[in-house]
Short mmCIF file of C-alpha atoms in Angstrom, two decimals:
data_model
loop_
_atom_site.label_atom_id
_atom_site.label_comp_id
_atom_site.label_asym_id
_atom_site.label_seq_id
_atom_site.Cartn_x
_atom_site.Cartn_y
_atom_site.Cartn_z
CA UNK A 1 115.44 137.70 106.20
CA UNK A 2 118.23 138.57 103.31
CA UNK A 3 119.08 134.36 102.94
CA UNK A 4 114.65 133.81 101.98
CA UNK A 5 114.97 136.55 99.19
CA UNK A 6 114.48 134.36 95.99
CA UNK A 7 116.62 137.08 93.53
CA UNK A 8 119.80 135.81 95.31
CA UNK A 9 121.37 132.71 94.03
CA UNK A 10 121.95 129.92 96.16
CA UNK A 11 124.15 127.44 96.36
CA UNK A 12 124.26 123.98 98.59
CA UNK A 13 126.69 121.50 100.45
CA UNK A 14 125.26 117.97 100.80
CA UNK A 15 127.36 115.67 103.02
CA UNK A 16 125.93 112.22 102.31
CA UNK A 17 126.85 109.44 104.63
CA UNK A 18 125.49 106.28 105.02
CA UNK A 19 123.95 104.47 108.01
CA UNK A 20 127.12 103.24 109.70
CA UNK A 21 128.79 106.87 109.53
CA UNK A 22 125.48 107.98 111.07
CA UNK A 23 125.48 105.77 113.69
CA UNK A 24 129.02 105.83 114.17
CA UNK A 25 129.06 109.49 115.32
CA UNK A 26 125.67 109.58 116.72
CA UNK A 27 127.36 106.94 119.53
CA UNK A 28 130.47 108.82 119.72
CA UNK A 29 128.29 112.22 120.39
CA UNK A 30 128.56 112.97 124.31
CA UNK A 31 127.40 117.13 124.49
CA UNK A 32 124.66 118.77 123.47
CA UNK A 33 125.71 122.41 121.85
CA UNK A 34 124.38 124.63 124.74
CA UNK A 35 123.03 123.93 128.36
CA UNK A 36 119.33 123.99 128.30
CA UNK A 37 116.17 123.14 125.80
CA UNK A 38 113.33 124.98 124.07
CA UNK A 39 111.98 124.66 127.73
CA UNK A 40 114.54 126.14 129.68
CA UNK A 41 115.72 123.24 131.78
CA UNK A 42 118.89 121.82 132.28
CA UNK A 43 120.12 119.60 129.37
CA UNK A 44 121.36 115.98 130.31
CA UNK A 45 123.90 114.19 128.21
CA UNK A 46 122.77 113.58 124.19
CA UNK A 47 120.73 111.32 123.71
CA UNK A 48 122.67 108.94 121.65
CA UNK A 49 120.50 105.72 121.50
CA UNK A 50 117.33 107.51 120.94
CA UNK A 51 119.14 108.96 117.83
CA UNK A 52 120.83 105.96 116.77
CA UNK A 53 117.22 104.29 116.78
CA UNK A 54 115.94 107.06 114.76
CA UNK A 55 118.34 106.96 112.22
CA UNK A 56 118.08 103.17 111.82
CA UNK A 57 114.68 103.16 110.74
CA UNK A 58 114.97 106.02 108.38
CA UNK A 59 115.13 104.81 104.92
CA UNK A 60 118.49 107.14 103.88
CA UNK A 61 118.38 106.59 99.96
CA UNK A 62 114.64 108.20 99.87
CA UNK A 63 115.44 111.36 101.98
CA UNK A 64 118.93 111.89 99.62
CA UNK A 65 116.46 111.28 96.85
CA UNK A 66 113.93 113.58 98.21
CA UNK A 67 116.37 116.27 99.06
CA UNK A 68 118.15 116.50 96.15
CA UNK A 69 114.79 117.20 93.96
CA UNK A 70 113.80 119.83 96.33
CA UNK A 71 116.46 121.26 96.05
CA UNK A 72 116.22 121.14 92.27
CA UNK A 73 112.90 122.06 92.40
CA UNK A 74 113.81 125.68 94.00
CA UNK A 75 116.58 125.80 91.81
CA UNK A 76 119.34 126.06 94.37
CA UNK A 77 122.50 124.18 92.78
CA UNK A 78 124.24 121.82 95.41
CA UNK A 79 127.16 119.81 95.10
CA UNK A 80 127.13 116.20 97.05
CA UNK A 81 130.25 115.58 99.21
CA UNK A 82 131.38 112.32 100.92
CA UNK A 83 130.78 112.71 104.70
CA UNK A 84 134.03 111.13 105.52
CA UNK A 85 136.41 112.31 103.07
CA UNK A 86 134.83 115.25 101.69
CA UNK A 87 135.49 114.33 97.95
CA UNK A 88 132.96 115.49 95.62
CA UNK A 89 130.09 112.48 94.45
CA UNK A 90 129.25 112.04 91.45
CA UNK A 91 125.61 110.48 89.94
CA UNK A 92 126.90 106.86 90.77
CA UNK A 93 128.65 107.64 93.80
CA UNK A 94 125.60 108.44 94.88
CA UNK A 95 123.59 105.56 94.24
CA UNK A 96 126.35 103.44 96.48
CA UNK A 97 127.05 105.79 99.38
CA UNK A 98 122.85 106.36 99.78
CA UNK A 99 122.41 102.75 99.72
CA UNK A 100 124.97 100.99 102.21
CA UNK A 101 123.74 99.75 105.13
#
């Protein structure tokens, strides 16, 4: 696969949101993107509150945290954009917009 060879550079888009933006469009989610699952049958509406539930016991600041020195790790340079407004984050924009709850 020519994106898993490691001599190419790569380069990252983070959106970070926080739990209410999650949640917020989660809720407002109605589709699913195509008709059936893994299984082949029929897909129902999305399920919304299953997601929403998910997401609210996730603890959002660790998995930014975690992602971000992964992605470090493998060297692939990523630049953090606000969900909502897509403006660029900086170190302490970062701190806030993992945090809120």
């Amino acid at each position: 696969m020519l994106l898993a060879r490691e001599d190419i550079p790569k380069k990252a888009i983070v959106l970070v949101a926080d739990y209410h933006i999650l949640i917020r469009r989660v809720l407002d989610r109605k589709e699913r993107e195509s008709n059936s699952t893994a299984f082949g049958s029929p897909k129902k509406n999305y399920p919304a509150r299953r997601w929403a539930f998910a997401y609210g016991v996730l603890d959002l600041p660790r998995i930014y945290e975690m992602w971000y020195k992964e992605l470090k790790r493998v060297g692939i340079e990523f630049i953090p954009l606000d969900a909502e407004t897509y403006e660029e984050l900086h170190a302490q924009d970062l701190v806030q917009a993992r945090g809120s709850r």
